[in-house]
XYZ file of C-alpha atoms in Angstrom:
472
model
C 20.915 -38.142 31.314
C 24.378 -39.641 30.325
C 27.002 -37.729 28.331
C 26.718 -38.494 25.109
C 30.375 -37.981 24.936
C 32.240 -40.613 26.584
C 34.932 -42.803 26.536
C 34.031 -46.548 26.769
C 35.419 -50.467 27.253
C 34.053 -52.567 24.186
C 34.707 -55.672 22.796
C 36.938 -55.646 19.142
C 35.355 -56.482 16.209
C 36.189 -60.311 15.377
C 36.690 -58.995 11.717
C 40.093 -56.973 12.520
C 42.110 -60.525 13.752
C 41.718 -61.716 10.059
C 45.139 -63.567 9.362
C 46.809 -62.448 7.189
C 45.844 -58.605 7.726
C 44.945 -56.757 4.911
C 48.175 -55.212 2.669
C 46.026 -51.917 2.226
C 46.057 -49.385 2.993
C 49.762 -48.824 2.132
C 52.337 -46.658 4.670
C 52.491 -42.589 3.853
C 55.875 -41.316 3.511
C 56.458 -38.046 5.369
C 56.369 -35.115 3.778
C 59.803 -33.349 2.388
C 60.733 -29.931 4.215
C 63.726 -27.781 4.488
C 66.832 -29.228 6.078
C 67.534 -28.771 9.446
C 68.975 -30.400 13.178
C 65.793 -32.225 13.948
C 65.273 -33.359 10.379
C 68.411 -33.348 8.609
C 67.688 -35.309 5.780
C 64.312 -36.207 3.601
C 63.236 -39.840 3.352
C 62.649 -40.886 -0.465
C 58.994 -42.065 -0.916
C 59.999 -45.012 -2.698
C 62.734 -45.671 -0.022
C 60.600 -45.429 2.953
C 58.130 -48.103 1.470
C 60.750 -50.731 0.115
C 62.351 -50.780 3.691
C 58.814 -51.964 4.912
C 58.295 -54.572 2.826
C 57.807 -57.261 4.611
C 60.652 -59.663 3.537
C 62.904 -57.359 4.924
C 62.816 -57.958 8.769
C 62.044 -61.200 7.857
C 65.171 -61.864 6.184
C 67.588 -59.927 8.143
C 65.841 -61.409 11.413
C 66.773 -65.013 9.962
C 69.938 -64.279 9.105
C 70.959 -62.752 12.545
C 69.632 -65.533 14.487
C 71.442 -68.075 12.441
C 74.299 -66.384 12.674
C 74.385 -65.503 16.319
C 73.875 -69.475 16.302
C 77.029 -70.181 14.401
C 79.049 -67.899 16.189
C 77.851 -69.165 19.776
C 79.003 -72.823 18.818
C 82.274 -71.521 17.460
C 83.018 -69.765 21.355
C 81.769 -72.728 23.279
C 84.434 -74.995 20.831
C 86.998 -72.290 21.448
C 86.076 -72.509 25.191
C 84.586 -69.050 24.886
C 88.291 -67.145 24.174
C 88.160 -63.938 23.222
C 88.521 -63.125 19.515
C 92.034 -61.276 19.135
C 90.263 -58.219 17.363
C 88.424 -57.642 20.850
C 91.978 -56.593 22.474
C 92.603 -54.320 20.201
C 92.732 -50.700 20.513
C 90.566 -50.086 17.169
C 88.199 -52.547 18.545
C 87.920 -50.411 21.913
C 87.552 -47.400 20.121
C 84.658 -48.533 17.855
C 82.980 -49.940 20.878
C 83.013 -46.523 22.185
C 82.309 -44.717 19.272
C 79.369 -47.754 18.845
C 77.366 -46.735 22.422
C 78.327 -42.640 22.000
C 76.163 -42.808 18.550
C 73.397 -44.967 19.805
C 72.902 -42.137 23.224
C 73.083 -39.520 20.796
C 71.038 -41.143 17.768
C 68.205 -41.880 21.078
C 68.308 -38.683 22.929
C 67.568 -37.352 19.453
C 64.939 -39.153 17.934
C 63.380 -38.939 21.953
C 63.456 -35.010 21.716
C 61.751 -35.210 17.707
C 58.977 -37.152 19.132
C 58.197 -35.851 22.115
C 57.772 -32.337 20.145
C 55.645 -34.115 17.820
C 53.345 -35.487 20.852
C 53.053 -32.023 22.385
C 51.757 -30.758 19.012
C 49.243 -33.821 18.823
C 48.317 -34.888 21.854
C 45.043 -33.037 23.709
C 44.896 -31.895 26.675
C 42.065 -34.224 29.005
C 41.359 -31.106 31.023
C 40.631 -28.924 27.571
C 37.313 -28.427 26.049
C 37.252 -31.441 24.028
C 38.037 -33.698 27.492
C 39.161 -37.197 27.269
C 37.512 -37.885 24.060
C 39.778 -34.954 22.618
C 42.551 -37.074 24.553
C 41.460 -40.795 22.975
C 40.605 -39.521 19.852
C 44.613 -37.584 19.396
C 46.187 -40.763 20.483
C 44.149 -43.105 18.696
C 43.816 -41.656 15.201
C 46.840 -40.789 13.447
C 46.036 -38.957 10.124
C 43.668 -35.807 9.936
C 43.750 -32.357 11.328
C 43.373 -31.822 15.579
C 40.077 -32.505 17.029
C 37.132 -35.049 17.600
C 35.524 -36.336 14.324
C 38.664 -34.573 12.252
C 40.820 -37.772 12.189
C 41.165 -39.585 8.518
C 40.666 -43.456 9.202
C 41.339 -46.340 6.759
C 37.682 -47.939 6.126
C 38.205 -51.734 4.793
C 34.740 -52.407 3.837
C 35.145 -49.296 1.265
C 38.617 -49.506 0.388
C 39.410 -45.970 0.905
C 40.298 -43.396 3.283
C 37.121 -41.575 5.145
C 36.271 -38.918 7.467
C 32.735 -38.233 9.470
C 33.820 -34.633 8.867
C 32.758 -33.225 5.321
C 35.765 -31.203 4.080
C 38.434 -33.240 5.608
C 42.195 -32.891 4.399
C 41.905 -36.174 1.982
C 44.247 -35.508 -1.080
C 43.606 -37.790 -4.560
C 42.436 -40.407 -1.983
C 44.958 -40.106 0.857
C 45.740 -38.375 3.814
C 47.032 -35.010 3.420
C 50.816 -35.298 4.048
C 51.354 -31.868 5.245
C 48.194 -31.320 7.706
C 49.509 -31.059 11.305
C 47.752 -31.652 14.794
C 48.201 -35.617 14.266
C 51.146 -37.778 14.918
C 51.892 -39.556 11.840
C 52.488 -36.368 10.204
C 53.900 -34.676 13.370
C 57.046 -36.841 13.559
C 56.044 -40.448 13.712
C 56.537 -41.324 10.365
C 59.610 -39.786 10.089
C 61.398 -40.838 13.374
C 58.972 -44.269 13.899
C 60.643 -45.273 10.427
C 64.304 -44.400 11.128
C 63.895 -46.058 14.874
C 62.804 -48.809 13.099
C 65.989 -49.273 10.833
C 67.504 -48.510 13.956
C 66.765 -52.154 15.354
C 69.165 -53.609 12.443
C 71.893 -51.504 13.651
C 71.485 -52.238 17.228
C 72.184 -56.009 16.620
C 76.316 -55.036 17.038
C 75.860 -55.109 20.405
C 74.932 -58.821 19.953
C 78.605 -59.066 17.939
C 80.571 -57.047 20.320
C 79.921 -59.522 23.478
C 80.404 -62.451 20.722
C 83.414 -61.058 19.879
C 84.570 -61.066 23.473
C 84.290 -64.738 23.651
C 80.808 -64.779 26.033
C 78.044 -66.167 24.697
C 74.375 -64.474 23.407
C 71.419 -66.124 25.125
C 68.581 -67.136 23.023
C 66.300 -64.641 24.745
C 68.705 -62.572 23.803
C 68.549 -63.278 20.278
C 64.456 -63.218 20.406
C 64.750 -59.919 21.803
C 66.790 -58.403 19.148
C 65.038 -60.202 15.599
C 61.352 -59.601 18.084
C 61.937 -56.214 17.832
C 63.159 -55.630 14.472
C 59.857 -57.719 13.348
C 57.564 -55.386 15.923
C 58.394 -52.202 14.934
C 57.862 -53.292 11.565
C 54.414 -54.246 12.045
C 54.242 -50.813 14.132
C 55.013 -48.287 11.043
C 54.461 -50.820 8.100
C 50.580 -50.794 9.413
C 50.563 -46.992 10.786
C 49.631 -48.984 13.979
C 48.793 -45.994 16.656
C 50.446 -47.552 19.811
C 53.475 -47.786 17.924
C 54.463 -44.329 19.498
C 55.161 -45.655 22.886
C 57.978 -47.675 21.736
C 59.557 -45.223 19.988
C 59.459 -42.219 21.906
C 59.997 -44.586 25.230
C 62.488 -46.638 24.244
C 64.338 -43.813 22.839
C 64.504 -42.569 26.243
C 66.033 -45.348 27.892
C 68.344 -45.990 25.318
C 69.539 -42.762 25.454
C 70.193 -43.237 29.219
C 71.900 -46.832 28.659
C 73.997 -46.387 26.155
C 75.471 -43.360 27.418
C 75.895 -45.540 30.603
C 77.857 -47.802 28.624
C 80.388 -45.285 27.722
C 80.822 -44.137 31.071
C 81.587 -47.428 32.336
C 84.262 -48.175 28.975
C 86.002 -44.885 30.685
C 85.500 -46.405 34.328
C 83.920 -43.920 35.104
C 81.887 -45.262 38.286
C 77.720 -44.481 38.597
C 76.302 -44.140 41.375
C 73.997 -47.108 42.311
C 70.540 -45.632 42.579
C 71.086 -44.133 38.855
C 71.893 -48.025 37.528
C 68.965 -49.210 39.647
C 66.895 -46.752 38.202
C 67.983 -47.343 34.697
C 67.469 -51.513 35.423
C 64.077 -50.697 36.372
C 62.881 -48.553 33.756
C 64.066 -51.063 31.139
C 61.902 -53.756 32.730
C 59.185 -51.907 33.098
C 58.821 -50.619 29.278
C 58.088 -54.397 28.474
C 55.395 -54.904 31.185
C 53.987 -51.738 30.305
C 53.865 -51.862 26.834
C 52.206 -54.786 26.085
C 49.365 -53.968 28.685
C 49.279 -50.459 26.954
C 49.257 -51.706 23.142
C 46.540 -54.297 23.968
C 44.196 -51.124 25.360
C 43.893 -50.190 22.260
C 41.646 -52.878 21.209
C 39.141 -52.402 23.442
C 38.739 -48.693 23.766
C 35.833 -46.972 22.034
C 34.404 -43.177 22.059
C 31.765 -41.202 20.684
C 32.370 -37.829 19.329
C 30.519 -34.907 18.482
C 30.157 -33.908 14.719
C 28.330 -30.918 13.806
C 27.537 -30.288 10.600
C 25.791 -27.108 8.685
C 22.248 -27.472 6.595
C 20.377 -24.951 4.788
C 16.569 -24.616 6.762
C 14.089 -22.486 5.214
C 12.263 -20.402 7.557
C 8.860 -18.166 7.435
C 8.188 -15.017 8.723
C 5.928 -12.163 9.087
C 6.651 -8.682 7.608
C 5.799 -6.852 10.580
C 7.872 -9.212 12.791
C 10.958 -8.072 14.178
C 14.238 -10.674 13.574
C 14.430 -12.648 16.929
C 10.713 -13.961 16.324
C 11.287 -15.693 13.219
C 9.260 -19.427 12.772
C 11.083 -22.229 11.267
C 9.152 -23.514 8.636
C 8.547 -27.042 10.073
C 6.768 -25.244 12.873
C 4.793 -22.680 10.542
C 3.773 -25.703 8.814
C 2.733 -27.728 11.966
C 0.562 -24.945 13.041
C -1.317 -24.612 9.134
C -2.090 -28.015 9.233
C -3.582 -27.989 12.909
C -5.713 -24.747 11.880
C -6.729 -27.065 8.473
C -8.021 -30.028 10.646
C -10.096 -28.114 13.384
C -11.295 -24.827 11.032
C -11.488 -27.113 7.960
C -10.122 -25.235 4.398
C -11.874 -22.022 5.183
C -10.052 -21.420 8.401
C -6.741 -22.350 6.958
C -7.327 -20.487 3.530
C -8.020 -17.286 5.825
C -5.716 -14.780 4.689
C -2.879 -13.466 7.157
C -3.432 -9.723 8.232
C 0.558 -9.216 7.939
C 2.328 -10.787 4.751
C 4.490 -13.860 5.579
C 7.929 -14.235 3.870
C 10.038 -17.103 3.209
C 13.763 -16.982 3.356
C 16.519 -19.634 4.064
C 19.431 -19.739 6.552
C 22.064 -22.066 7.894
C 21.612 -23.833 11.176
C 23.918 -26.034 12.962
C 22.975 -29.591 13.623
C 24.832 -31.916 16.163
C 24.738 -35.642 15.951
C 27.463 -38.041 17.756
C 29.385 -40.975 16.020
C 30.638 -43.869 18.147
C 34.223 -44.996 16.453
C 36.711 -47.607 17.723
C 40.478 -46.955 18.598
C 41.523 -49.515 16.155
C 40.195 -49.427 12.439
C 42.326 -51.950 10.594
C 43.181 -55.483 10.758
C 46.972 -54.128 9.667
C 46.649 -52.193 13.241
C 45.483 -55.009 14.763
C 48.009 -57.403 14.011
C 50.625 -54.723 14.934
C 49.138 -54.041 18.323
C 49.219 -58.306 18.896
C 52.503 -58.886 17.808
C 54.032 -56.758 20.354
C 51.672 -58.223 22.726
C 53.252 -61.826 21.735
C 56.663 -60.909 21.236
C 56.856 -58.986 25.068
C 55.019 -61.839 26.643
C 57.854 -64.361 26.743
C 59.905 -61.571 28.782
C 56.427 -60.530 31.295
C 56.747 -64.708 31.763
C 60.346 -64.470 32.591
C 60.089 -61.387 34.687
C 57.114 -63.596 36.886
C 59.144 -66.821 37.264
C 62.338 -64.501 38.376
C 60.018 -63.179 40.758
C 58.383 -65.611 42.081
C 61.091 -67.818 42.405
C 62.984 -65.030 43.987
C 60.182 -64.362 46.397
C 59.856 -68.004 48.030
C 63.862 -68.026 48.314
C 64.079 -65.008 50.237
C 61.045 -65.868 51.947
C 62.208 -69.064 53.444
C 65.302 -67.579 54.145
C 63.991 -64.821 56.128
C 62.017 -67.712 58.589
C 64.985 -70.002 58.764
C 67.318 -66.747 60.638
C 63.992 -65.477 62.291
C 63.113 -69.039 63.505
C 59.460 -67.729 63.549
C 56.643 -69.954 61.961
C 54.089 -67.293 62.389
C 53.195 -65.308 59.243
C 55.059 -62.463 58.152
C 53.932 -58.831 58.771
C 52.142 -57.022 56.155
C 55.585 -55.090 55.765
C 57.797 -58.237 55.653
C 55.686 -58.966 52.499
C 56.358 -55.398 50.897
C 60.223 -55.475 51.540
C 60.066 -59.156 50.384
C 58.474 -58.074 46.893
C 60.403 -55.222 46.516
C 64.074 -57.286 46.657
C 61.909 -60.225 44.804
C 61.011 -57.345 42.054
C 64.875 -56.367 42.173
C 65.863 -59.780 41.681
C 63.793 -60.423 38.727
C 65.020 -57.274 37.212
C 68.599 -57.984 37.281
C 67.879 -61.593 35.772
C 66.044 -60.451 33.001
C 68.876 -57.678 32.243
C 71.262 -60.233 32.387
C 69.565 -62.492 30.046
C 68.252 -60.071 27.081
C 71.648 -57.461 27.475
C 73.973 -60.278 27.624
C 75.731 -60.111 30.434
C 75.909 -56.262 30.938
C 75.142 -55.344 34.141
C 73.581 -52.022 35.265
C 73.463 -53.364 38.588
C 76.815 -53.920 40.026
C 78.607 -51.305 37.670
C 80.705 -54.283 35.712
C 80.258 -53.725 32.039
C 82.339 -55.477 29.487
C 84.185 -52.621 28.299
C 88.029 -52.475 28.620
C 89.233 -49.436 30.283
C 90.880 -46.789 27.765
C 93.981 -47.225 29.873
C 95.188 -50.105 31.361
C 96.619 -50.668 35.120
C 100.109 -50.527 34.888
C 101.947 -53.568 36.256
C 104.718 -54.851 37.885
C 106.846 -57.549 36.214
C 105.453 -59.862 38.403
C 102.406 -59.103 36.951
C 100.625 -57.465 40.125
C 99.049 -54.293 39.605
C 100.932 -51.108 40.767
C 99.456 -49.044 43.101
C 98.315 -45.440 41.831
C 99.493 -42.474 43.250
């Protein structure tokens, strides 16, 4: 017999791509508490929900593409000079001060969430298995544990539980219940990571300012992301956690990168090849991992308690006590074959009646996804990251024949290539790709080689002659 409890592939409900998705129900502000490193500051209810209105990415997405626009034709009719501000000392400093924030804002808002994931996230090897695991990564409000999640129903309107007793407060989701992410750090640190993306549009300005120009993919990348993580914590979307607590990471790692190189400071070129490569693989990952969501489904086991009335006899001792649906089963069998006489037959020993509470087990089959807010956040990152996982293919691919037709013009061979030809082929083809999609959504900035557009805090000294002078 199959386990009733199971994780399972299923088709999504057609309902949840309704365009546009339903405003309800509305984003939860976390919960105030006391002051301190990991959560220095509360976020004002009325705050937290005005930033997600949805005019506000909108707006501030326009406005930097058009003006990323403006400023690119300005450069190519100044044949890309540098601005003078960018030779400035100030400027350098800022710059500096710009990437040490950024690696310090990331490494912090990585360490918040991945606390908040530890507390949330089950363990697939504990009792509750890999339902306990789905069910803590796809359900976001609620205490811990199968069937104690709080889920957004849209054909009611309101906030439900299969779980009599669950923490629902004047119609919402408690705010201070633990064991689930939103309230475990994702509301606090998915909303500032998400004002984060406005900030993070200087280093768009900073190569402008140097006179180089912003790519459009460029451009997509920054105003696509401001717009996804949006969607992500504007629609308590669960996948949304990825991005944050992964991106975080890698920021963390590139932007302290950056300031090494402003100090020329030289990194060793496994670390930038390993930086390169996690970057490009947080796209291709992501989108494949946000559009799971849609098609995962799980049962889980609810047990609930109900009062059963049992009967007894006197003389009996405890552990053979008859449940009354039996004791009832077995009068009305005696009735039908003794007829009235049999079954009005008095009982030598007096029965009693008395009533207890039994537990009674029944499993509910829920979807991942709920909403058609969740939806449309999980399918906007799939559509905004599938321009780059098209890029990342052509650079590949293109890559790939080049090399390969390379390699049999030296060799001379026209045989086929070995089955490791083909692996060490992919793997520089892979590289390749990489490094041209850095160079198109960074700008320029190249993890790769160890350039970086960063002047060096002190300059060669020269000659007169303008040659530099050898160091000592």
């Amino acid at each position: 017999m199959a386990d009733p409890v199971q994780v399972f592939r299923s088709l999504p409900d057609p309902s949840l791509f309704g365009f546009p998705p339903s405003n309800a129900p509305a984003p939860i502000p976390p919960v105030a508490v006391p002051a301190s490193i990991m959560r220095p500051f509360n976020i004002p209810d009325h705050i937290f929900t005005a930033a997600l209105d949805w005019t506000v990415p909108l707006t501030i997405a326009t406005l930097y593409a058009v003006t990323v626009k403006s400023l690119n034709i300005y450069n190519k009719a100044h044949h890309k000079k540098p601005w003078a501000i960018s030779k400035t000392r100030p400027f350098f400093a800022f710059v500096v001060l710009h990437n040490i924030f950024l690696a310090v804002y990331s490494a912090w808002t990585f360490w918040g969430m991945l606390g908040g994931m530890k507390r949330s996230i089950l363990n697939p090897m504990g009792p509750d298995g890999f339902v306990g695991t789905a069910d803590s990564f796809c359900r976001l409000h609620g205490s811990s544990g199968p069937g104690n999640s709080v889920y957004y129903e849209e054909s009611s309107s309101s906030w439900v539980s299969v779980v009599q007793g669950s923490h629902i407060v004047d119609g919402l989701p408690s705010r201070t219940e633990t064991g689930r992410m939103w309230n475990e750090g994702l509301a606090y640190y998915g909303w500032i990571f998400y004002l984060s993306k406005f900030y993070e549009v200087l280093d768009t300005f900073i190569i402008l300012a140097k006179g180089k120009p912003s790519s459009t993919l460029q451009t997509y990348h920054h105003a696509g992301a401001m717009l996804s993580m949006w969607a992500g914590i504007r629609y308590m979307s669960a996948p949304i956690w990825m991005f944050v607590l992964i991106n975080s990471f890698i920021h963390s790692l590139m932007y302290f990168y950056y300031t090494l190189t402003a100090f020329s400071i030289r990194v060793p070129t496994p670390i930038k090849r390993t930086l390169t490569s996690m970057q490009i693989t947080q796209f291709l990952v992501g989108a494949s991992y946000a559009m799971l969501h849609s098609f995962v489904t799980y049962t889980v086991p609810i047990t609930t308690r109900v009062n059963a009335v049992v009967k007894y006899d006197a003389a009996a001792p405890s552990d053979s006590v008859v449940p009354a649906v039996a004791a009832n089963a077995i009068d009305s069998l005696k009735n039908y074959i003794l007829g009235a006489a049999g079954a009005a037959e008095p009982s030598a020993v007096p029965s009693h009646v008395k009533t207890t509470v039994i537990g009674e087990t029944r499993y509910v089959t829920q979807p991942c996804i709920a909403t058609t807010g969740e939806t449309f956040a999980i399918w906007l990152n799939v559509l905004y990251l599938a321009p780059l996982t098209y890029l990342f293919v052509s650079f590949f691919i293109a890559s790939y024949v080049k090399r390969s037709n390379a390699a049999t013009k030296i060799s001379g061979k026209k045989t086929a290539p070995s089955v490791n030809d083909n692996v060490l082929l992919a793997e520089k083809a892979g590289w390749d790709a990489a490094k041209g999609i850095e160079k198109e959504v960074y700008g320029g900035e190249s993890m790769v080689n160890g350039s970086s557009d960063e002047t060096p805090l002190t300059p060669s000294p020269k000659k007169a002659n303008g040659k530099a002078r050898r160091r000592a």
